[in-house]
PDB file of C-alpha atoms in Angstrom:
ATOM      1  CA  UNK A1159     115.864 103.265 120.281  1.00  0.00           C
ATOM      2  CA  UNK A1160     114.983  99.335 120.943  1.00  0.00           C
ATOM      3  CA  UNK A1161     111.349  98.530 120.804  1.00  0.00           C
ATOM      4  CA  UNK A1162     110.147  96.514 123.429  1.00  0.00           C
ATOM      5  CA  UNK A1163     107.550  93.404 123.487  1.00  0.00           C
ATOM      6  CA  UNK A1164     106.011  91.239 125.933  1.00  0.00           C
ATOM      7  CA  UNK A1165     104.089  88.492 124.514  1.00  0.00           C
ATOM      8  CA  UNK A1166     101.709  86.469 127.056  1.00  0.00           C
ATOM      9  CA  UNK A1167     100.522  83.572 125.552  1.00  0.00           C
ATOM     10  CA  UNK A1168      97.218  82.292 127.507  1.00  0.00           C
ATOM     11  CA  UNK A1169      93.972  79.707 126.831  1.00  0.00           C
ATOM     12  CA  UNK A1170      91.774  81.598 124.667  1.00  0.00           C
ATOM     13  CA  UNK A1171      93.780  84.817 123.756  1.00  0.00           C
ATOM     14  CA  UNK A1172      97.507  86.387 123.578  1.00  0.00           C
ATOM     15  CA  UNK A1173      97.969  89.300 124.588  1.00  0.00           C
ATOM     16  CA  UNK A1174     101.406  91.725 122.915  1.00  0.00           C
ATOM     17  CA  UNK A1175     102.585  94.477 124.587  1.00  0.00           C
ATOM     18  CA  UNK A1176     104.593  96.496 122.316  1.00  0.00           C
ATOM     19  CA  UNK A1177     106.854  99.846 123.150  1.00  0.00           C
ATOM     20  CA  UNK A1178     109.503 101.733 122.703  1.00  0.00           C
ATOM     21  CA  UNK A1179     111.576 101.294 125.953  1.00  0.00           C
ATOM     22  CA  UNK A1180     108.840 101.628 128.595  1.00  0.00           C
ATOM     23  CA  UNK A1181     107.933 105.291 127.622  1.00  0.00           C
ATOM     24  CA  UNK A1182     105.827 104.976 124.624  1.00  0.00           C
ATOM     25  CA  UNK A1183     103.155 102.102 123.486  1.00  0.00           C
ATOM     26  CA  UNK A1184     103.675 100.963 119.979  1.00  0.00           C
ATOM     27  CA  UNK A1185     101.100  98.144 119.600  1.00  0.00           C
ATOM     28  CA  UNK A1186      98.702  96.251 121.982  1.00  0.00           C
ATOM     29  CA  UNK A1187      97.262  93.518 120.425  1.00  0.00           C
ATOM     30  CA  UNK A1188      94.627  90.147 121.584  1.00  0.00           C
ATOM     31  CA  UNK A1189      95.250  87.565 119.269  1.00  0.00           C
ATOM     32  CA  UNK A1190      94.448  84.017 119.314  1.00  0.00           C
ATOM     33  CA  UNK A1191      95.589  81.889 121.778  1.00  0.00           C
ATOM     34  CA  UNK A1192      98.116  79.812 119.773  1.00  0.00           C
ATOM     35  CA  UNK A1193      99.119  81.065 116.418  1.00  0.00           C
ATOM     36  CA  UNK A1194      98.342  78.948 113.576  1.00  0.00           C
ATOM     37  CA  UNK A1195     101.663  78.557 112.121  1.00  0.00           C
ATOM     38  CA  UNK A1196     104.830  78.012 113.917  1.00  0.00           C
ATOM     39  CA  UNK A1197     106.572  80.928 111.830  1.00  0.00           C
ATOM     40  CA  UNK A1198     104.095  83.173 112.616  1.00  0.00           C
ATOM     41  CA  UNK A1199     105.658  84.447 116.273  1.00  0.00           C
ATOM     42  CA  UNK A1200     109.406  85.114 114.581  1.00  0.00           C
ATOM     43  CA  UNK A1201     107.515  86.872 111.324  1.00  0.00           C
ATOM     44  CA  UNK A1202     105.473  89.089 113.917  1.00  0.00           C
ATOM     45  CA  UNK A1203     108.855  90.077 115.495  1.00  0.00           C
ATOM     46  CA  UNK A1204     110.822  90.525 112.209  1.00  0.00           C
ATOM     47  CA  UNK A1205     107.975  92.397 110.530  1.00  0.00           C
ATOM     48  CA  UNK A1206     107.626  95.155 113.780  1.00  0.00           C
ATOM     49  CA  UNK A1207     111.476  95.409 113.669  1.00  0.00           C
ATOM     50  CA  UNK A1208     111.811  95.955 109.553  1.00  0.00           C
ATOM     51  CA  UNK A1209     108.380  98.335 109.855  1.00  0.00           C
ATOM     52  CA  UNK A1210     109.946 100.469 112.768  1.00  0.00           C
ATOM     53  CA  UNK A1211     113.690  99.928 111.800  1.00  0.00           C
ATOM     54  CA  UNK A1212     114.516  99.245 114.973  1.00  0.00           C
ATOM     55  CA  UNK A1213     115.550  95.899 116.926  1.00  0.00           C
ATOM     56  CA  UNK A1214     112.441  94.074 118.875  1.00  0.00           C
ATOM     57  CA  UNK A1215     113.837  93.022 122.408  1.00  0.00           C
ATOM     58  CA  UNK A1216     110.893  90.685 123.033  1.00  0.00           C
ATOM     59  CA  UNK A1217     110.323  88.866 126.470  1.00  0.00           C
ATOM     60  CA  UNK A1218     107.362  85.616 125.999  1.00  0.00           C
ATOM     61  CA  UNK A1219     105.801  85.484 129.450  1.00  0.00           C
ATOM     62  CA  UNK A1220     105.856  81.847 130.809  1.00  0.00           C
ATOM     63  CA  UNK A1221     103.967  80.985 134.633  1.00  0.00           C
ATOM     64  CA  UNK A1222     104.206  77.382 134.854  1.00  0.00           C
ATOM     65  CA  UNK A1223     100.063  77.469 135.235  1.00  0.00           C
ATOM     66  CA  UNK A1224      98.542  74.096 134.545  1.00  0.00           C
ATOM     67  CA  UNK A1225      97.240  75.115 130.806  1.00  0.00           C
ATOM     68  CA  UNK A1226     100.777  75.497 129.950  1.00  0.00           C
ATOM     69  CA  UNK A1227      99.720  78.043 126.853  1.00  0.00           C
ATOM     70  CA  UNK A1228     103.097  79.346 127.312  1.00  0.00           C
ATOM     71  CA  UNK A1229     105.229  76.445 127.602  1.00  0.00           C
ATOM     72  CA  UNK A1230     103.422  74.907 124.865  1.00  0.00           C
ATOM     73  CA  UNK A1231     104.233  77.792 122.787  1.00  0.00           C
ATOM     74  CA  UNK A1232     108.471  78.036 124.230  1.00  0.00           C
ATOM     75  CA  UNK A1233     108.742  74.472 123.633  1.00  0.00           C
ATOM     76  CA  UNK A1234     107.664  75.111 119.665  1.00  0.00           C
ATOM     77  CA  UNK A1235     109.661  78.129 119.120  1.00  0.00           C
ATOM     78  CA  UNK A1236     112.785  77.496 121.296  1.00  0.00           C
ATOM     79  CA  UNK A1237     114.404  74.285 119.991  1.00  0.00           C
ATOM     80  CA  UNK A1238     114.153  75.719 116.575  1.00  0.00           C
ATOM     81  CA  UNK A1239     114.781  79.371 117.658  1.00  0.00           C
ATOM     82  CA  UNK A1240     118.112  81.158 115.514  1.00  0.00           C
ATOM     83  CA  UNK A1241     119.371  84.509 116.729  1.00  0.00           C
ATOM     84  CA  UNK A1242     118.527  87.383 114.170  1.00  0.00           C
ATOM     85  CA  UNK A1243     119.451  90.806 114.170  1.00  0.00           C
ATOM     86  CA  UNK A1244     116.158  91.608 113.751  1.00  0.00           C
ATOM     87  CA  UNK A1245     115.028  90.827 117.352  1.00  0.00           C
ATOM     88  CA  UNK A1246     116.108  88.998 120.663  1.00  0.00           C
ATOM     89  CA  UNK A1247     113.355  86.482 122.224  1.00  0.00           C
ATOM     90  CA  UNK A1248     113.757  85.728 125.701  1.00  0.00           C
ATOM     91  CA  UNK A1249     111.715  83.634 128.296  1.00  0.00           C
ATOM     92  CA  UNK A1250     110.505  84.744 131.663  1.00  0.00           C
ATOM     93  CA  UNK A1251     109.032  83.022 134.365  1.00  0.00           C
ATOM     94  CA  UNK A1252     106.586  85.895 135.691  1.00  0.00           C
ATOM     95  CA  UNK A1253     104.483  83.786 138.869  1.00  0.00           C
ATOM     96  CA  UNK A1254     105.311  87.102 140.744  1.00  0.00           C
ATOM     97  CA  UNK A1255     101.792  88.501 141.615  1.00  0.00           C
ATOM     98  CA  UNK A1256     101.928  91.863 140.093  1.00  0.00           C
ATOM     99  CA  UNK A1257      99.413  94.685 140.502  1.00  0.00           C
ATOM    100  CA  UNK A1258      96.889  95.334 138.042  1.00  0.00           C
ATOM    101  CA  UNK A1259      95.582  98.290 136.894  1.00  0.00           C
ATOM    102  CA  UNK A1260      93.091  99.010 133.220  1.00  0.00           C
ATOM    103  CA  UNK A1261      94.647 100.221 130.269  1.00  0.00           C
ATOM    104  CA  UNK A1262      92.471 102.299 128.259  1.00  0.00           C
ATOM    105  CA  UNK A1263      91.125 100.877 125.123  1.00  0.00           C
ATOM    106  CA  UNK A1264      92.412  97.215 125.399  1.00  0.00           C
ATOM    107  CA  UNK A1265      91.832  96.356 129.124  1.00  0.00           C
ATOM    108  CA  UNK A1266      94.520  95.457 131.271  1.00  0.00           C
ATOM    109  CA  UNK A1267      98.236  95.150 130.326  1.00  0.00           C
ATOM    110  CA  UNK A1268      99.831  96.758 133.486  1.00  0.00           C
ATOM    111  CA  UNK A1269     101.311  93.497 133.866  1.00  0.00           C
ATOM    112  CA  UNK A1270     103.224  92.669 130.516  1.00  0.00           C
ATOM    113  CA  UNK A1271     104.619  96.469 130.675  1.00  0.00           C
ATOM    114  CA  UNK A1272     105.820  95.634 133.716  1.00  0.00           C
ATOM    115  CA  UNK A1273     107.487  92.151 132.252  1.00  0.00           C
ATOM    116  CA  UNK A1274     108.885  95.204 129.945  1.00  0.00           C
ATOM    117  CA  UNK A1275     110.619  96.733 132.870  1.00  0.00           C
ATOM    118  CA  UNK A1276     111.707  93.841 134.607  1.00  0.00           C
ATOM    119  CA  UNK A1277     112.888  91.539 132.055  1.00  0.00           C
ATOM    120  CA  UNK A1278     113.729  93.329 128.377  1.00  0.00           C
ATOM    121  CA  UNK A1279     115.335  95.966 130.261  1.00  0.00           C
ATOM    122  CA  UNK A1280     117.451  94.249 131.848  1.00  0.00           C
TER     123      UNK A1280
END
């Protein structure tokens, strides 16, 4: 079973939604807002994918907002960016307005698990 992750980079924090298919949360996570090393997004991948032994379908959530977090961060990753068996990295332009509802524990994520749906599932 493919684990799935939506990573939404922002100004002060990025938020990872991480599941297996949309049934069954794996990992939420707020971590900085850029990573400090421009390995460090492909190691997070690789490392969920070798710890669960399953392949990371991962989706990094890009809205073309004036703070460009997101861009900043494709622009780093994708010229460099090798397919690995490991995991698949897509982008995906999410300006749709979604609906928003509180996740227990971690506030709201209703939104990347519905990047899940909509975009690793496809």
């Amino acid at each position: 079973m493919a684990i799935w992750m939506a990573i939404r980079p922002g100004s002060t924090e990025t938020r990872i939604l991480a599941t297996y298919r949309a049934q069954q949360t794996l990992l939420k996570a707020k971590l900085a807002g850029r990573p400090a090393h421009p390995r460090a997004l492909p190691a997070l991948l690789e490392a969920l994918a070798l710890w669960e032994g399953e392949q990371v379908r991962a989706v990094l959530c890009v809205d073309g907002s004036v703070d460009g977090h997101a861009q900043q961060l494709a622009n780093d990753l994708f010229p460099f960016h090798e397919p690995t068996p490991l995991y698949q990295l897509d982008l995906a332009d999410v300006r749709r307005p979604r609906r928003r509802e509180a996740i227990e524990g971690m506030g709201d994520f209703r939104d990347l698990r519905q990047i899940l749906l909509f975009e690793v599932a496809r």
